[in-house]
CSV table of C-alpha atoms in Angstrom, one decimal:
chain,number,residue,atom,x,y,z
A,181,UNK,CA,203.3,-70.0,-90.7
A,182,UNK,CA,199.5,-70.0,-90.3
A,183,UNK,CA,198.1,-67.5,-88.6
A,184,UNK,CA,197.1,-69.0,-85.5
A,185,UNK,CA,201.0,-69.5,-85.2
A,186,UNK,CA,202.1,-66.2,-86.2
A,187,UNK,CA,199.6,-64.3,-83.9
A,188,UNK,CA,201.4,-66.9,-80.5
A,189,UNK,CA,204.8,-66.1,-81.5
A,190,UNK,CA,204.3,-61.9,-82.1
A,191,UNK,CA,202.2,-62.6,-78.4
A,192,UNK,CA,205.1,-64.4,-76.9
A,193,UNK,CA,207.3,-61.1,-77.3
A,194,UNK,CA,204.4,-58.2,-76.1
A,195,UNK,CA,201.7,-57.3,-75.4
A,196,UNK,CA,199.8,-56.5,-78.8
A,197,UNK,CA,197.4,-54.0,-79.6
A,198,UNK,CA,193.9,-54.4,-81.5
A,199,UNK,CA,192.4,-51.2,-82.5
A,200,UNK,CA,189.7,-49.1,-80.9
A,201,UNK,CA,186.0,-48.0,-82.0
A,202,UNK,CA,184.7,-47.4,-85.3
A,203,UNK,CA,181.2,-46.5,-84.6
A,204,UNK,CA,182.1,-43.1,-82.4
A,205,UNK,CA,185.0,-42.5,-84.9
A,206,UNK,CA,182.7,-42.2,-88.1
A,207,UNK,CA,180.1,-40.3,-85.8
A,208,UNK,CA,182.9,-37.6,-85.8
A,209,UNK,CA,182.4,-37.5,-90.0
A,210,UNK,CA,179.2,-36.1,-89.3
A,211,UNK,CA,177.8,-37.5,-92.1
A,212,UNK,CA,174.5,-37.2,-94.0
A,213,UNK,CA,172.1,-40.0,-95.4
A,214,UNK,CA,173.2,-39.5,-98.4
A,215,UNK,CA,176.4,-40.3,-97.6
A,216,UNK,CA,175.5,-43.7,-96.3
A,217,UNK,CA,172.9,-44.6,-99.3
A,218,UNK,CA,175.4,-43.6,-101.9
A,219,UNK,CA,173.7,-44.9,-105.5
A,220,UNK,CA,172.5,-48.1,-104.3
A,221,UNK,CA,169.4,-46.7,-104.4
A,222,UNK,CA,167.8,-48.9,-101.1
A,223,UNK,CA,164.2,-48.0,-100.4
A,224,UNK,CA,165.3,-47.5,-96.7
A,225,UNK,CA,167.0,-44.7,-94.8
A,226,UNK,CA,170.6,-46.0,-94.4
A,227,UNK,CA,171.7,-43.0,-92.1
A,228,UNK,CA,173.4,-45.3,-88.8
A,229,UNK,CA,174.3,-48.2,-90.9
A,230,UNK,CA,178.1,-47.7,-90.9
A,231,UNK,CA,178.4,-50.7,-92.2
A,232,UNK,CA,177.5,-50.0,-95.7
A,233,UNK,CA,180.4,-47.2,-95.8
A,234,UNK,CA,182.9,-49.9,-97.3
A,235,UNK,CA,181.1,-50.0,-100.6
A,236,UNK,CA,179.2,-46.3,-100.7
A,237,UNK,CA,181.9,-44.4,-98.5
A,238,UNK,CA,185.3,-46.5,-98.7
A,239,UNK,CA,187.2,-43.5,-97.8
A,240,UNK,CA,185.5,-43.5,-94.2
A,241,UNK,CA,186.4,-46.9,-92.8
A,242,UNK,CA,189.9,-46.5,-94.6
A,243,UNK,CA,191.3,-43.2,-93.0
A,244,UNK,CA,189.8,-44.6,-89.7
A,245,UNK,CA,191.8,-48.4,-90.2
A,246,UNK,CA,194.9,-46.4,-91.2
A,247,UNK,CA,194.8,-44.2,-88.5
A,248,UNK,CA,195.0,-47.2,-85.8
A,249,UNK,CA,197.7,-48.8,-87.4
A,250,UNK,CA,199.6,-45.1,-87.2
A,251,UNK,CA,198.6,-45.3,-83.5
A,252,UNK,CA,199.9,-49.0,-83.1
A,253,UNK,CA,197.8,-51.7,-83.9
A,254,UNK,CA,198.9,-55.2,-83.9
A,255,UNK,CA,195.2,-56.5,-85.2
A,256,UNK,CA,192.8,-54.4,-87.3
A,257,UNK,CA,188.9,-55.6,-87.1
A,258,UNK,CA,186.6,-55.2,-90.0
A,259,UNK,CA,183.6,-52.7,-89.7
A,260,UNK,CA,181.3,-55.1,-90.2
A,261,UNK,CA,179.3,-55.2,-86.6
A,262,UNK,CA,176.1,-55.2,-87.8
A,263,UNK,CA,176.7,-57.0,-91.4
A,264,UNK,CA,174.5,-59.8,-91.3
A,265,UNK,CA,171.6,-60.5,-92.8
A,266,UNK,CA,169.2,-60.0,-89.7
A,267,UNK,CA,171.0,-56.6,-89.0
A,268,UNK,CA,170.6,-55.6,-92.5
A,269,UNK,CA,166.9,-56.3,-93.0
A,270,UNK,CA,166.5,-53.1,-90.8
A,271,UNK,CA,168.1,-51.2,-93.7
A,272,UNK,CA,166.5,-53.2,-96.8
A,273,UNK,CA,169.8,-54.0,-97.8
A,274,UNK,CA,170.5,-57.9,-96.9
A,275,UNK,CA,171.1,-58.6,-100.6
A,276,UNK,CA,174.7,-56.6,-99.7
A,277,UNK,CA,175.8,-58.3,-96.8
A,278,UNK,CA,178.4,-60.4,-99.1
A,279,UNK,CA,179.5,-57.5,-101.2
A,280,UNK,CA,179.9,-55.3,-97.5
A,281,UNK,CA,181.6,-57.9,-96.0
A,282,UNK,CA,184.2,-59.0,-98.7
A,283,UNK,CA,184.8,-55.4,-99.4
A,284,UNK,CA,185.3,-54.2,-95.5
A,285,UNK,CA,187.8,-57.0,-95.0
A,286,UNK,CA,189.3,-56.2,-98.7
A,287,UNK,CA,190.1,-52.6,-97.0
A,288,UNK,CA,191.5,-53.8,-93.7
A,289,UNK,CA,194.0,-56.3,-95.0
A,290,UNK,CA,195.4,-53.7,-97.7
A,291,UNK,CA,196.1,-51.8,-95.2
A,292,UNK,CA,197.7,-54.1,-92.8
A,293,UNK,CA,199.7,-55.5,-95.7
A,294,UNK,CA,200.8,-51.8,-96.5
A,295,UNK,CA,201.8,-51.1,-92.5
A,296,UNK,CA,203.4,-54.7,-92.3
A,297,UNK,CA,205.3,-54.5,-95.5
A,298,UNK,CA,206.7,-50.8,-94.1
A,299,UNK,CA,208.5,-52.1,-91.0
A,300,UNK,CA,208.3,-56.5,-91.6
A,301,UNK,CA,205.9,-56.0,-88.0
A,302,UNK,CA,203.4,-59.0,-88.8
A,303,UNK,CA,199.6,-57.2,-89.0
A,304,UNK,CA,197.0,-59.2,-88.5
A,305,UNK,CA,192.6,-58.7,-89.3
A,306,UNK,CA,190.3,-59.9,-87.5
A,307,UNK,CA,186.8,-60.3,-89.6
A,308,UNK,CA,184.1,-59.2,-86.6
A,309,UNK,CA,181.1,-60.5,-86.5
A,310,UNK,CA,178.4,-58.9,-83.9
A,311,UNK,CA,175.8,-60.8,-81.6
A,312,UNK,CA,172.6,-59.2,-84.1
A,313,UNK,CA,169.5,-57.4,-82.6
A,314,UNK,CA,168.1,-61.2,-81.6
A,315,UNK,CA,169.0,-63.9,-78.8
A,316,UNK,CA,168.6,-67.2,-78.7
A,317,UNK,CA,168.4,-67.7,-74.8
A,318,UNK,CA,165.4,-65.1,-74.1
A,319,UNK,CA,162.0,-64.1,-75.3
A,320,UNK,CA,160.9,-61.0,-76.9
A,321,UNK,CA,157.6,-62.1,-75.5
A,322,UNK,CA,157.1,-61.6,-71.6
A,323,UNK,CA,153.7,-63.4,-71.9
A,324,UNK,CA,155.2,-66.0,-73.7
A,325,UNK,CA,158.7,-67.1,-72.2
A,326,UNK,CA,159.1,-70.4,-75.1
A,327,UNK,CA,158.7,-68.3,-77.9
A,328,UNK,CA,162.1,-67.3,-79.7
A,329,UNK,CA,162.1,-65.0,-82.9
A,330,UNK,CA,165.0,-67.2,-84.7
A,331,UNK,CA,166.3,-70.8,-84.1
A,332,UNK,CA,170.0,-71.7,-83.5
A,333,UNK,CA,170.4,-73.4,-86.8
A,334,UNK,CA,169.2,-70.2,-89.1
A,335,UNK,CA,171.3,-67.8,-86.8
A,336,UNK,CA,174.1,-70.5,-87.5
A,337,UNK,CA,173.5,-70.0,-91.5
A,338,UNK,CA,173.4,-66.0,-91.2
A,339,UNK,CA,176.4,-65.7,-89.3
A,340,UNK,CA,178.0,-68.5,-92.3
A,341,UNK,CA,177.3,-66.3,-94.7
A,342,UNK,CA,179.0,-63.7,-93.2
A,343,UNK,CA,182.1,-65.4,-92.3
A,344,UNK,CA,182.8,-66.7,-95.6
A,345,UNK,CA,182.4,-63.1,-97.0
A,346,UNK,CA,185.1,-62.2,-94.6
A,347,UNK,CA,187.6,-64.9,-95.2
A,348,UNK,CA,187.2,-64.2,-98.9
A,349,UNK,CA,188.0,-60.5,-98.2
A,350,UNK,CA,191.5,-61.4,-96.2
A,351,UNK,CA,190.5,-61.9,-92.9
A,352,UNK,CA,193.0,-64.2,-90.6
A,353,UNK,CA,190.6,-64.7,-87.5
A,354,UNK,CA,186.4,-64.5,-86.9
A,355,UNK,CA,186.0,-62.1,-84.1
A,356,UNK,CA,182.7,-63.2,-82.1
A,357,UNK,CA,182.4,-59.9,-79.9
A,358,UNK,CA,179.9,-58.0,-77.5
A,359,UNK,CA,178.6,-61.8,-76.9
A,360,UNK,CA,175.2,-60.7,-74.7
A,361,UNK,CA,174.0,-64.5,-75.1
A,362,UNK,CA,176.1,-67.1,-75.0
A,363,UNK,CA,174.0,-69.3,-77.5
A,364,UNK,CA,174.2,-67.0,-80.1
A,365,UNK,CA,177.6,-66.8,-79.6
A,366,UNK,CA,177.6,-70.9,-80.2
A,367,UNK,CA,175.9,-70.7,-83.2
A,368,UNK,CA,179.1,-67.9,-84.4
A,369,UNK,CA,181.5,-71.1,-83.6
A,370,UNK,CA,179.7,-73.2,-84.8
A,371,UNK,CA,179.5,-71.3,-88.4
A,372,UNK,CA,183.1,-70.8,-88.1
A,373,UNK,CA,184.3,-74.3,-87.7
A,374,UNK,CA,182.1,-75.2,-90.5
A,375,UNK,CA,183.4,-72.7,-92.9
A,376,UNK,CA,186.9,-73.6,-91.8
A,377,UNK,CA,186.2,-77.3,-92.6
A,378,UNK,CA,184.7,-75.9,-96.1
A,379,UNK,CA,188.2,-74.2,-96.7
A,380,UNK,CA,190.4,-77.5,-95.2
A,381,UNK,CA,192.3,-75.5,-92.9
A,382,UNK,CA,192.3,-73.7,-89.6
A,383,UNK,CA,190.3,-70.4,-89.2
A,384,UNK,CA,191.1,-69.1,-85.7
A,385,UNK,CA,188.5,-67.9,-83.2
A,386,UNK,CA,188.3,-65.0,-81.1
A,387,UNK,CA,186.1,-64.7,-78.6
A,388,UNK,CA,184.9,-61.6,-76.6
A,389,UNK,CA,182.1,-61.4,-74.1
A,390,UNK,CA,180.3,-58.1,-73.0
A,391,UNK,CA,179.0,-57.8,-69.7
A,392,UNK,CA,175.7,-56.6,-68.6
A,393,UNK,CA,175.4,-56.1,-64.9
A,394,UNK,CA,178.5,-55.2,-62.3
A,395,UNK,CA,178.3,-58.9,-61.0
A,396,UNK,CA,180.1,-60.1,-64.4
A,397,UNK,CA,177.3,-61.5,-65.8
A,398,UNK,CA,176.0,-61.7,-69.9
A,399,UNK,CA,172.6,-61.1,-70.9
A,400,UNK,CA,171.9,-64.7,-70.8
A,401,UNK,CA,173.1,-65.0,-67.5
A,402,UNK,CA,176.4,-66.4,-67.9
A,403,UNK,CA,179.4,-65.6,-65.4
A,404,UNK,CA,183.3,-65.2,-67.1
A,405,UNK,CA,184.0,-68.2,-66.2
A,406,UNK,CA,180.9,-70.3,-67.0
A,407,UNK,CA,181.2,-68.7,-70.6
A,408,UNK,CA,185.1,-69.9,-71.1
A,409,UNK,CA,183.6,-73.4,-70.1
A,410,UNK,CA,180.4,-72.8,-72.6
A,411,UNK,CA,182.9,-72.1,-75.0
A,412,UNK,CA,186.5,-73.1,-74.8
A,413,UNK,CA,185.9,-76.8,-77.5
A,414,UNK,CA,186.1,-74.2,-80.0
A,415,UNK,CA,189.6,-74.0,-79.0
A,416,UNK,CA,190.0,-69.7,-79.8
A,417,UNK,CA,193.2,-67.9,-80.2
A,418,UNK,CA,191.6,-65.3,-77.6
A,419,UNK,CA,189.2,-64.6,-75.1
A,420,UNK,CA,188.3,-61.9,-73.4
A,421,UNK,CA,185.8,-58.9,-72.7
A,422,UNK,CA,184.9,-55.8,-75.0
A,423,UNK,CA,182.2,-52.8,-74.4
A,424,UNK,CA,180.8,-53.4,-70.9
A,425,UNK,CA,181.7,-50.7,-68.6
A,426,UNK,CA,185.5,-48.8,-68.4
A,427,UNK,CA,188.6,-50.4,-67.7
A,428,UNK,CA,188.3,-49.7,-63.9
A,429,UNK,CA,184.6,-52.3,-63.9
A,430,UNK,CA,186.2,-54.6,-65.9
A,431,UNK,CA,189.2,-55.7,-63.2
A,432,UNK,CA,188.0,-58.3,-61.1
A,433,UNK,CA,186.7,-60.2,-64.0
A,434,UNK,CA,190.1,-59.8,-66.8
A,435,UNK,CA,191.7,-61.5,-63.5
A,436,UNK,CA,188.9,-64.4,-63.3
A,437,UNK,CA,189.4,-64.9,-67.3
A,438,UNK,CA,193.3,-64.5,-67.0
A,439,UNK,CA,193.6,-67.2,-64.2
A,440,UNK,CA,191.5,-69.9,-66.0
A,441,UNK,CA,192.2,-69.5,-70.0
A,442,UNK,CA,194.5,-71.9,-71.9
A,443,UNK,CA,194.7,-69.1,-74.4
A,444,UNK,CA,195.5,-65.3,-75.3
A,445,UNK,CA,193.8,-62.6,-73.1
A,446,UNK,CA,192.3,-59.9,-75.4
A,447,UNK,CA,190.2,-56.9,-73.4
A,448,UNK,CA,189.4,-53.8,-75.0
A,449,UNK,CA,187.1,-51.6,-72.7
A,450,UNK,CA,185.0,-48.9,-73.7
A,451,UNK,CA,186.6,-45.2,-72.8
A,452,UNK,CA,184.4,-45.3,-69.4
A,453,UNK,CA,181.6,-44.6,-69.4
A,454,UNK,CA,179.1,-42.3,-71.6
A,455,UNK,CA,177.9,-38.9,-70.4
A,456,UNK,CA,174.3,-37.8,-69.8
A,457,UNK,CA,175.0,-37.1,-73.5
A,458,UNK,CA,176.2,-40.4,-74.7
A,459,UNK,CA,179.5,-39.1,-75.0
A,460,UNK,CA,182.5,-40.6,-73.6
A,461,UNK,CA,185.0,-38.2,-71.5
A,462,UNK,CA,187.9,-40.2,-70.2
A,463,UNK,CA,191.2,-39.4,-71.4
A,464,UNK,CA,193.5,-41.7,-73.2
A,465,UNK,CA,195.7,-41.1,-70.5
A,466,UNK,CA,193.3,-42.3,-68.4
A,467,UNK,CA,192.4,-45.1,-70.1
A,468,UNK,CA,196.1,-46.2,-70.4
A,469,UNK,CA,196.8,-46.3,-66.9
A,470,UNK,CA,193.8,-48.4,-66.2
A,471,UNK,CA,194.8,-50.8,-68.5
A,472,UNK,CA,198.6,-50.6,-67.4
A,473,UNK,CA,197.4,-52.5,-63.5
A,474,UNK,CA,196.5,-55.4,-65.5
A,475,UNK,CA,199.6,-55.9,-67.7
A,476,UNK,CA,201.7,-55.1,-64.7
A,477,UNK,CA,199.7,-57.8,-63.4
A,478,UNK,CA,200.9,-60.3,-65.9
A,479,UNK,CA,197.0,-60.3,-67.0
A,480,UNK,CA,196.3,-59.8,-70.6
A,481,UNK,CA,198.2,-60.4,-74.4
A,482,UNK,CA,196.2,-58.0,-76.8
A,483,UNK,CA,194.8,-54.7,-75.5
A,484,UNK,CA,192.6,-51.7,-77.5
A,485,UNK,CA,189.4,-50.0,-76.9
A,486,UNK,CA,185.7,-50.1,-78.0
A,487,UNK,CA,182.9,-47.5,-77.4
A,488,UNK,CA,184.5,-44.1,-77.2
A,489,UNK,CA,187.9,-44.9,-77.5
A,490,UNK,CA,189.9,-43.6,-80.5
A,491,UNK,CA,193.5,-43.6,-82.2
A,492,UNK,CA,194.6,-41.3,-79.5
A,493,UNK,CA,193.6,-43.8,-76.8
A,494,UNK,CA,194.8,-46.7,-78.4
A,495,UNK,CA,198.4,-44.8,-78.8
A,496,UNK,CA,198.2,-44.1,-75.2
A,497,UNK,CA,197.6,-47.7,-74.3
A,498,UNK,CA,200.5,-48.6,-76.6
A,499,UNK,CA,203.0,-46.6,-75.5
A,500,UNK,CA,201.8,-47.2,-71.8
A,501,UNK,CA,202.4,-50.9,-71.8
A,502,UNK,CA,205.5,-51.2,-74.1
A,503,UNK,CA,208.1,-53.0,-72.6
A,504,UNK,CA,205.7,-54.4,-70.2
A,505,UNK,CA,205.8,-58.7,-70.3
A,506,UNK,CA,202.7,-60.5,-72.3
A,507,UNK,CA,200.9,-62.8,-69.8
A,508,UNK,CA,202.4,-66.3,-70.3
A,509,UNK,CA,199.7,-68.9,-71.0
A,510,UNK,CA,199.1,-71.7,-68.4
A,511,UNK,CA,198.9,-75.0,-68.6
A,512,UNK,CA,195.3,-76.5,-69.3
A,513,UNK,CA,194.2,-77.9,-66.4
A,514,UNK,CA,192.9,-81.6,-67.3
A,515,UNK,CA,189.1,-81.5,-65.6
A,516,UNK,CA,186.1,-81.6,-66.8
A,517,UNK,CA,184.8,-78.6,-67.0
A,518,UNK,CA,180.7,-77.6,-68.0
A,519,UNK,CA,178.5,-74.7,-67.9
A,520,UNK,CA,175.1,-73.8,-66.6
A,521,UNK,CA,175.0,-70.4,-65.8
A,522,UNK,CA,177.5,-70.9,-63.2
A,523,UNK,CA,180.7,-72.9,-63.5
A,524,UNK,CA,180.6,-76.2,-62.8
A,525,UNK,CA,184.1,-78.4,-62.5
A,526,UNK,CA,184.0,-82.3,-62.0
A,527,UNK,CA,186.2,-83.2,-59.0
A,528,UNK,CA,189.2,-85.8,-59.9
A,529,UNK,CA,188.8,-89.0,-57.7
């Protein structure tokens, strides 16, 4: 079986699991620049760029991968957020974003091998790529609202070279999350189907919008719905929202998404929202039952976490839903179906 078609058939039992943050998890290591910079001897501070931990500090995103699959992932995703080339020119070090990427997903499908090989539970990796510090869709310039800093086709080729470092490190699926702009997130799919053409097979898509304003709206202006229209050609095994606000925000719109998809609903919220510290305080408990109304709801396949959220959450959520049935997936309604920032759906005659 590929693994588009083992993913539907584990989804068609349960609900499945992803994992929850890495970025608040390896804030918890405390550690210094050194630790980051390692003996690659990069002229720039490296302390923040987590990134480069799966080749200076392996140990780091290993105990944190291990210790979501101990809580109950399904899916592991690779720490690789921010390793792309434009992302990595802020550290000096975009001559590693191969070598970070291979080795990140090298890491996370050992393990899931290891956990799957334990108990014969199929374990999936998603290879995550994140939306960069640019957009397509806006200017940087309020005098000057043509200008752009990048064009589609080289975001296109950074986000390539990232995905093929991932596929060649193990990863089943390319995991386009936090989308902010929905062109950049284009130029992800667009990367993607080419590099699955490049291999002659199927490379799945997963697709995960983050929401800017309590209106359910992206950056670029998109509603829920207008993005699944903006984006559903590329045909991805999920869709669904990440970051954005807590669980409780997020309801309205996982219904929208749910009623609409042809495909697997995959949400995974942020543990509320942060402090006047930046910290995040709600309880996995907490968490758990939020996400519980929308799988009693019959609304969502895959569940985890993002900002704050940690093993403990995402054993919470796991245990909170087991038992509970996976949303079945509808029929594709046969419309035409386009995108401006609003929906737009051509009437039959």
């Amino acid at each position: 079986m590929t693994p588009r078609e083992r993913l539907l058939a584990e989804a068609a039992k349960r609900i499945l699991m992803t994992d929850g943050a890495f970025g608040t998890e390896i804030q918890n290591w405390k550690l210094a620049e050194a630790d980051y910079a390692g003996a690659l001897g990069l002229s720039h501070d490296q302390k923040g760029n987590n990134d480069i931990l799966a080749i200076t500090k392996p140990e780091v995103p290993e105990t944190i991968t291990r210790e979501y699959l101990e809580a109950g992932s399904d899916i592991v995703s690779t720490n690789t957020f921010s390793a792309n080339l434009i992302s990595q020119a802020d550290y000096g070090a975009e001559h590693l974003v191969k070598e970070i990427n291979v080795a990140s997903a090298q890491i996370a499908r050992r393990l899931a091998d290891e956990y799957e090989a334990k108990d014969g539970r199929p374990r999936f990796v998603a290879g995550a790529i994140g939306p960069t510090n640019k957009t397509l869709s806006l200017s940087p310039d309020v005098n000057d609202p043509g200008y752009r800093e990048i064009d589609f086709d080289y975001l296109k080729d950074v986000y390539r070279e990232q995905i093929d470092a991932l596929v060649e490190g193990g990863a089943d699926f390319i995991l386009i999350e936090t989308v902010f702009d929905t062109l950049n997130a284009k130029a992800g799919i667009k990367a993607a189907i080419e590099a699955g053409e490049a291999l002659g097979r199927d490379l799945p898509i997963m697709m995960s919008m983050t929401l800017t304003d309590l209106s359910g709206r992206n950056l670029s202006g998109h509603t829920v719905e207008a993005f699944w229209h903006a984006v559903r050609h590329a045909k991805p095994i999920t869709i669904g929202l990440n970051c954005s606000f807590g669980a409780e925000q997020l309801r309205p719109h996982v219904k929208t998404l749910s009623g609409i998809c042809d495909t697997l609903i995959m949400v995974y919220p942020n543990a509320g929202l942060p402090n006047e510290l930046g910290a995040y305080d709600e309880m996995p408990v907490t968490t758990a039952g939020l996400v519980k109304e929308w799988a009693d709801a019959g609304q969502v396949n895959i569940l985890g976490g993002c900002c704050g959220s940690t093993p403990a959450h995402i054993n919470a959520i796991a245990e909170t839903v087991a038992g509970l049935a996976p949303r079945p997936i509808p029929a594709a309604e046969v419309r035409t179906k386009l995108a401006g920032l609003e929906p737009f759906t051509m009437a039959a005659a």
